[in-house]
Coordinates of N, CA and C in Angstrom, one line a residue:
T278 N 29.6 18.8 100.8 CA 29.6 18.8 100.5 C 29.8 18.8 99.2
L279 N 30.8 18.2 98.9 CA 31.1 18.2 97.4 C 30.0 17.4 96.7
E280 N 29.6 16.4 97.3 CA 28.6 15.6 96.6 C 27.3 16.4 96.5
A281 N 26.9 17.1 97.5 CA 25.7 17.9 97.5 C 25.8 19.0 96.5
E282 N 27.0 19.6 96.4 CA 27.2 20.7 95.4 C 27.1 20.1 94.0
H283 N 27.7 19.0 93.9 CA 27.8 18.3 92.6 C 26.4 17.9 92.2
G284 N 25.6 17.5 93.1 CA 24.2 17.0 92.9 C 23.4 18.2 92.5
V285 N 23.5 19.3 93.1 CA 22.7 20.5 92.8 C 23.1 21.0 91.4
S286 N 24.4 21.1 91.3 CA 24.9 21.6 90.0 C 24.6 20.6 88.9
G287 N 24.6 19.3 89.1 CA 24.3 18.3 88.1 C 22.8 18.4 87.8
L288 N 22.0 18.7 88.8 CA 20.6 18.9 88.5 C 20.4 20.2 87.7
R289 N 21.2 21.2 88.0 CA 21.1 22.4 87.3 C 21.5 22.2 85.8
N290 N 22.6 21.5 85.6 CA 23.1 21.2 84.3 C 22.1 20.3 83.5
T291 N 21.5 19.4 84.2 CA 20.5 18.5 83.5 C 19.3 19.3 83.1
R292 N 18.9 20.2 84.0 CA 17.7 21.1 83.7 C 18.1 22.0 82.5
E293 N 19.2 22.6 82.5 CA 19.6 23.4 81.4 C 19.7 22.7 80.1
T294 N 20.2 21.4 80.2 CA 20.3 20.6 79.0 C 18.9 20.3 78.5
M295 N 18.0 20.0 79.4 CA 16.6 19.6 79.1 C 15.9 20.8 78.5
E296 N 16.2 22.0 79.1 CA 15.6 23.2 78.5 C 16.1 23.5 77.1
T297 N 17.4 23.3 76.9 CA 18.0 23.4 75.6 C 17.3 22.4 74.6
V298 N 17.3 21.2 75.0 CA 16.7 20.2 74.2 C 15.2 20.5 73.9
S299 N 14.5 20.9 74.9 CA 13.1 21.3 74.8 C 13.0 22.5 73.8
S300 N 13.8 23.4 73.9 CA 13.8 24.6 73.0 C 14.1 24.1 71.6
L301 N 15.1 23.3 71.4 CA 15.4 22.8 70.1 C 14.2 22.0 69.5
K302 N 13.6 21.2 70.4 CA 12.5 20.4 69.9 C 11.3 21.3 69.5
A303 N 11.1 22.4 70.3 CA 10.1 23.3 69.9 C 10.4 24.0 68.6
D304 N 11.7 24.3 68.4 CA 12.1 24.9 67.1 C 11.8 23.9 65.9
V305 N 12.2 22.6 66.1 CA 12.0 21.6 65.1 C 10.5 21.4 64.9
D306 N 9.7 21.4 66.0 CA 8.3 21.2 65.8 C 7.7 22.4 65.1
Q307 N 8.2 23.6 65.4 CA 7.7 24.8 64.7 C 8.0 24.7 63.2
E308 N 9.3 24.3 62.8 CA 9.7 24.1 61.4 C 8.8 23.0 60.8
K309 N 8.5 21.9 61.5 CA 7.6 20.9 61.0 C 6.3 21.5 60.7
G310 N 5.7 22.2 61.6 CA 4.4 22.9 61.5 C 4.4 23.8 60.3
D311 N 5.5 24.6 60.2 CA 5.6 25.6 59.0 C 5.6 24.8 57.7
T312 N 6.4 23.7 57.7 CA 6.6 22.9 56.5 C 5.2 22.3 56.1
L313 N 4.6 21.7 57.2 CA 3.3 21.1 56.9 C 2.3 22.1 56.4
E314 N 2.3 23.3 57.0 CA 1.4 24.3 56.6 C 1.7 24.7 55.1
H315 N 3.0 24.9 54.8 CA 3.4 25.2 53.4 C 2.9 24.1 52.5
M316 N 3.1 22.9 52.9 CA 2.7 21.7 52.0 C 1.2 21.7 51.8
S317 N 0.5 22.0 52.9 CA -1.0 22.1 52.8 C -1.4 23.2 51.8
E318 N -0.8 24.3 51.9 CA -1.1 25.4 50.9 C -0.8 25.0 49.5
M319 N 0.4 24.3 49.3 CA 0.7 23.8 48.0 C -0.3 22.8 47.5
V320 N -0.8 21.9 48.3 CA -1.8 20.9 47.9 C -3.1 21.6 47.6
M321 N -3.5 22.6 48.4 CA -4.7 23.3 48.1 C -4.5 24.1 46.7
E322 N -3.4 24.7 46.5 CA -3.1 25.4 45.2 C -3.2 24.4 44.1
L323 N -2.6 23.2 44.2 CA -2.6 22.2 43.1 C -4.1 21.8 42.9
N324 N -4.8 21.5 44.0 CA -6.2 21.1 43.8 C -7.0 22.2 43.1
K325 N -6.7 23.4 43.4 CA -7.4 24.5 42.8 C -7.1 24.6 41.3
K326 N -5.8 24.4 40.9 CA -5.4 24.4 39.5 C -6.0 23.2 38.8
I327 N -6.0 22.1 39.5 CA -6.6 20.9 38.8 C -8.1 21.1 38.6
G328 N -8.8 21.7 39.6 CA -10.2 22.0 39.4 C -10.4 23.0 38.3
E329 N -9.6 24.0 38.1 CA -9.7 25.0 37.0 C -9.5 24.3 35.7
R330 N -8.5 23.4 35.6 CA -8.3 22.7 34.4 C -9.4 21.8 34.0
K331 N -9.9 21.1 35.0 CA -11.1 20.2 34.8 C -12.3 21.0 34.3
S332 N -12.5 22.2 34.8 CA -13.6 23.1 34.4 C -13.4 23.5 33.0
R333 N -12.1 23.8 32.6 CA -11.8 24.2 31.2 C -12.0 23.0 30.2
L334 N -11.6 21.9 30.7 CA -11.6 20.7 29.8 C -13.0 20.0 29.7
A335 N -13.8 20.2 30.7 CA -15.1 19.6 30.7 C -15.9 19.8 29.4
P336 N -16.0 21.1 28.9 CA -16.8 21.2 27.7 C -16.1 20.6 26.5
I337 N -14.8 20.6 26.5 CA -14.1 20.0 25.4 C -14.3 18.5 25.4
I338 N -14.2 17.9 26.5 CA -14.4 16.5 26.7 C -15.8 16.1 26.3
K339 N -16.8 17.0 26.6 CA -18.2 16.8 26.3 C -18.3 16.8 24.8
E340 N -17.6 17.7 24.1 CA -17.7 17.8 22.6 C -17.0 16.5 22.0
L341 N -15.9 16.1 22.7 CA -15.1 15.0 22.1 C -15.9 13.6 22.1
R342 N -16.7 13.4 23.1 CA -17.4 12.1 23.2 C -18.2 11.8 21.9
P343 N -19.1 12.7 21.4 CA -19.8 12.3 20.2 C -18.9 12.1 19.0
L344 N -17.8 12.9 19.0 CA -16.8 12.8 17.9 C -16.1 11.4 17.9
R345 N -15.8 11.0 19.1 CA -15.2 9.6 19.2 C -16.2 8.6 18.7
Q346 N -17.5 8.7 19.1 CA -18.5 7.8 18.7 C -18.6 7.8 17.2
R347 N -18.6 9.0 16.6 CA -18.7 9.2 15.1 C -17.5 8.5 14.5
L348 N -16.3 8.7 15.1 CA -15.1 8.1 14.5 C -15.2 6.6 14.5
Q349 N -15.7 6.0 15.6 CA -15.9 4.6 15.7 C -16.9 4.1 14.6
E350 N -18.0 4.8 14.4 CA -18.9 4.4 13.3 C -18.3 4.5 12.0
L351 N -17.6 5.6 11.7 CA -16.9 5.8 10.4 C -15.8 4.7 10.2
S352 N -15.1 4.4 11.2 CA -14.1 3.3 11.1 C -14.7 2.0 10.7
M353 N -15.9 1.7 11.4 CA -16.5 0.4 11.0 C -17.0 0.5 9.6
D354 N -17.6 1.6 9.2 CA -18.1 1.8 7.8 C -17.0 1.6 6.8
H355 N -15.9 2.3 7.2 CA -14.7 2.2 6.3 C -14.2 0.8 6.1
T356 N -14.1 0.1 7.3 CA -13.7 -1.3 7.2 C -14.6 -2.2 6.3
D357 N -15.9 -2.0 6.5 CA -16.9 -2.7 5.7 C -16.7 -2.4 4.2
K358 N -16.6 -1.1 3.9 CA -16.5 -0.7 2.5 C -15.1 -1.2 1.9
K359 N -14.1 -1.2 2.7 CA -12.8 -1.6 2.2 C -12.8 -3.1 1.9
Q360 N -13.5 -3.9 2.7 CA -13.6 -5.3 2.5 C -14.4 -5.5 1.2
S361 N -15.5 -4.8 1.0 CA -16.2 -4.9 -0.3 C -15.4 -4.5 -1.5
Y362 N -14.7 -3.4 -1.3 CA -13.8 -2.9 -2.4 C -12.7 -4.0 -2.7
D363 N -12.1 -4.5 -1.7 CA -11.0 -5.5 -1.9 C -11.6 -6.8 -2.6
S364 N -12.8 -7.1 -2.3 CA -13.5 -8.3 -2.9 C -13.8 -8.0 -4.4
V365 N -14.3 -6.8 -4.6 CA -14.6 -6.5 -6.0 C -13.3 -6.3 -6.8
A366 N -12.3 -5.7 -6.2 CA -11.0 -5.6 -6.9 C -10.4 -6.9 -7.3
A367 N -10.5 -7.9 -6.3 CA -10.0 -9.2 -6.6 C -10.8 -9.9 -7.8
G368 N -12.1 -9.7 -7.8 CA -12.9 -10.3 -8.8 C -12.6 -9.6 -10.2
L369 N -12.4 -8.3 -10.2 CA -12.0 -7.6 -11.4 C -10.6 -8.0 -11.9
D370 N -9.7 -8.1 -11.0 CA -8.4 -8.6 -11.4 C -8.4 -10.0 -12.0
S371 N -9.3 -10.8 -11.4 CA -9.4 -12.2 -12.0 C -10.0 -12.1 -13.4
T372 N -11.1 -11.3 -13.5 CA -11.8 -11.1 -14.8 C -10.8 -10.5 -15.9
V373 N -10.1 -9.5 -15.5 CA -9.1 -8.8 -16.4 C -8.1 -9.9 -16.8
G374 N -7.6 -10.7 -15.9 CA -6.6 -11.7 -16.3 C -7.2 -12.7 -17.3
K375 N -8.4 -13.1 -17.0 CA -9.0 -14.0 -18.0 C -9.2 -13.4 -19.3
L376 N -9.7 -12.1 -19.3 CA -9.9 -11.4 -20.6 C -8.5 -11.2 -21.4
E377 N -7.5 -10.9 -20.6 CA -6.2 -10.8 -21.2 C -5.7 -12.1 -21.9
R378 N -6.0 -13.2 -21.2 CA -5.6 -14.5 -21.7 C -6.4 -14.8 -23.0
D379 N -7.7 -14.5 -22.9 CA -8.6 -14.7 -24.1 C -8.2 -13.8 -25.3
V380 N -7.9 -12.6 -25.0 CA -7.4 -11.7 -26.1 C -6.1 -12.2 -26.7
N381 N -5.2 -12.6 -25.8 CA -3.9 -13.1 -26.3 C -4.1 -14.3 -27.2
G382 N -5.0 -15.2 -26.8 CA -5.4 -16.4 -27.5 C -6.0 -16.0 -28.9
L383 N -6.9 -15.1 -28.9 CA -7.5 -14.6 -30.1 C -6.5 -14.0 -31.0
Y384 N -5.6 -13.2 -30.4 CA -4.5 -12.5 -31.2 C -3.6 -13.6 -31.9
E385 N -3.3 -14.6 -31.1 CA -2.5 -15.7 -31.7 C -3.2 -16.4 -32.9
D386 N -4.5 -16.6 -32.7 CA -5.4 -17.2 -33.7 C -5.4 -16.3 -35.0
I387 N -5.5 -15.0 -34.7 CA -5.6 -14.0 -35.9 C -4.3 -14.1 -36.6
V388 N -3.2 -14.0 -35.9 CA -1.9 -14.0 -36.5 C -1.7 -15.3 -37.3
K389 N -2.1 -16.4 -36.7 CA -2.0 -17.7 -37.4 C -2.8 -17.8 -38.7
N390 N -4.1 -17.3 -38.6 CA -5.0 -17.3 -39.7 C -4.5 -16.3 -40.8
E391 N -4.0 -15.2 -40.4 CA -3.4 -14.2 -41.3 C -2.2 -14.8 -42.1
T392 N -1.4 -15.4 -41.3 CA -0.2 -16.1 -41.9 C -0.7 -17.1 -42.9
Q393 N -1.6 -17.9 -42.5 CA -2.2 -19.0 -43.4 C -2.8 -18.3 -44.6
F394 N -3.5 -17.2 -44.5 CA -4.1 -16.5 -45.6 C -3.0 -16.1 -46.6
H395 N -2.0 -15.5 -46.1 CA -0.9 -15.0 -47.0 C -0.2 -16.2 -47.7
M396 N 0.0 -17.2 -47.0 CA 0.6 -18.4 -47.6 C -0.3 -19.0 -48.7
T397 N -1.6 -19.1 -48.4 CA -2.5 -19.6 -49.4 C -2.6 -18.6 -50.6
S398 N -2.6 -17.4 -50.3 CA -2.6 -16.4 -51.4 C -1.4 -16.5 -52.3
A399 N -0.2 -16.6 -51.7 CA 1.0 -16.8 -52.4 C 1.0 -18.1 -53.3
Q400 N 0.5 -19.2 -52.7 CA 0.3 -20.4 -53.4 C -0.6 -20.3 -54.6
K401 N -1.7 -19.5 -54.4 CA -2.7 -19.3 -55.4 C -2.0 -18.5 -56.6
D402 N -1.3 -17.5 -56.2 CA -0.6 -16.7 -57.2 C 0.4 -17.5 -58.0
L403 N 1.1 -18.4 -57.3 CA 2.1 -19.3 -57.9 C 1.4 -20.3 -58.9
L404 N 0.3 -20.8 -58.4 CA -0.5 -21.7 -59.2 C -1.1 -21.0 -60.5
N405 N -1.6 -19.8 -60.3 CA -2.1 -19.0 -61.4 C -1.0 -18.8 -62.5
Y406 N 0.2 -18.5 -62.0 CA 1.4 -18.3 -62.9 C 1.7 -19.6 -63.6
K407 N 1.7 -20.7 -62.9 CA 2.0 -22.0 -63.5 C 0.9 -22.3 -64.5
Q408 N -0.3 -22.0 -64.2 CA -1.4 -22.3 -65.1 C -1.3 -21.5 -66.4
Q409 N -0.9 -20.2 -66.2 CA -0.6 -19.3 -67.3 C 0.5 -19.9 -68.2
L410 N 1.6 -20.4 -67.6 CA 2.7 -21.0 -68.4 C 2.2 -22.2 -69.1
V411 N 1.4 -23.0 -68.4 CA 0.9 -24.3 -69.1 C 0.0 -23.9 -70.3
E412 N -0.9 -22.9 -70.1 CA -1.8 -22.5 -71.2 C -1.0 -22.0 -72.4
E413 N 0.0 -21.2 -72.1 CA 0.9 -20.7 -73.2 C 1.6 -21.8 -73.9
E414 N 2.1 -22.8 -73.1 CA 2.8 -23.9 -73.6 C 1.8 -24.7 -74.5
I415 N 0.6 -24.9 -74.1 CA -0.4 -25.7 -74.9 C -0.7 -24.9 -76.2
K416 N -0.8 -23.6 -76.1 CA -1.1 -22.8 -77.3 C 0.1 -23.0 -78.3
L417 N 1.3 -22.9 -77.8 CA 2.4 -23.0 -78.7 C 2.5 -24.4 -79.3
Y418 N 2.2 -25.4 -78.5 CA 2.3 -26.8 -78.9 C 1.2 -27.1 -80.0
L419 N 0.0 -26.5 -79.8 CA -1.1 -26.7 -80.7 C -1.0 -25.8 -82.0
S420 N -0.2 -24.8 -81.9 CA -0.1 -23.9 -83.1 C 0.5 -24.6 -84.3
N421 N 0.0 -24.2 -85.5 CA 0.5 -24.7 -86.7 C 1.7 -24.0 -87.3
D422 N 2.0 -22.9 -86.6 CA 3.2 -22.1 -87.1 C 4.5 -22.7 -86.5
P423 N 5.4 -23.1 -87.4 CA 6.7 -23.7 -86.9 C 7.5 -22.8 -86.0
Q424 N 7.4 -21.5 -86.2 CA 8.1 -20.5 -85.4 C 7.5 -20.6 -83.9
D425 N 6.2 -20.8 -83.8 CA 5.6 -20.9 -82.4 C 6.1 -22.1 -81.7
K426 N 6.2 -23.2 -82.5 CA 6.7 -24.5 -81.9 C 8.1 -24.3 -81.4
K427 N 8.9 -23.6 -82.0 CA 10.3 -23.4 -81.5 C 10.3 -22.6 -80.2
K428 N 9.3 -21.8 -80.0 CA 9.2 -21.0 -78.7 C 8.8 -21.9 -77.5
S429 N 8.2 -23.0 -77.8 CA 7.7 -23.8 -76.7 C 8.8 -24.4 -75.9
R430 N 8.6 -24.6 -74.7 CA 9.6 -25.1 -73.8 C 9.9 -26.6 -74.1
R431 N 8.9 -27.2 -74.5 CA 9.0 -28.6 -74.8 C 10.0 -28.8 -75.9
E432 N 9.9 -28.0 -76.9 CA 10.8 -28.0 -78.0 C 12.2 -27.6 -77.6
Q433 N 12.3 -26.6 -76.8 CA 13.6 -26.1 -76.3 C 14.3 -27.2 -75.5
L434 N 13.6 -27.9 -74.7 CA 14.1 -29.0 -73.9 C 14.5 -30.2 -74.8
V435 N 13.7 -30.5 -75.8 CA 14.0 -31.6 -76.7 C 15.3 -31.3 -77.4
V436 N 15.5 -30.1 -77.9 CA 16.7 -29.7 -78.7 C 17.9 -29.9 -77.8
L437 N 17.8 -29.6 -76.5 CA 18.9 -29.7 -75.6 C 19.3 -31.1 -75.4
I438 N 18.4 -32.0 -75.4 CA 18.7 -33.4 -75.2 C 19.3 -34.0 -76.4

């Protein structure tokens, strides 16, 4: 038979298929191995580069540590001094404001006193002038000369009335 022939040929076809699948699997496994090996090489190369960079950066990082510490100390010192400065500046601003108010008050007093002085001086000058007029009037009034009497204001006013 046909069945026997078909069975042997089926077995042969199955075997050939399995060999093909096995060969394909071997190729895929080989590719996986190659890829895995390539990836391992890349990881090793990256680790090497990282190690080199760490080696180059280590002295720089070592130098940086005390500098960071110094920066922190200076920052704290700056903060303390800024607070002191701000406190003193606020006190000075307050003092300057008070002094400005005092000076303005004194200036106003000076202007007021100076104005009062000029007013008093003008009144004094006016009183001196009036006193001089009165003295002249008394002289003319007491004079025995009739011409002097006519010059007096009293006489001039009497004549008008």
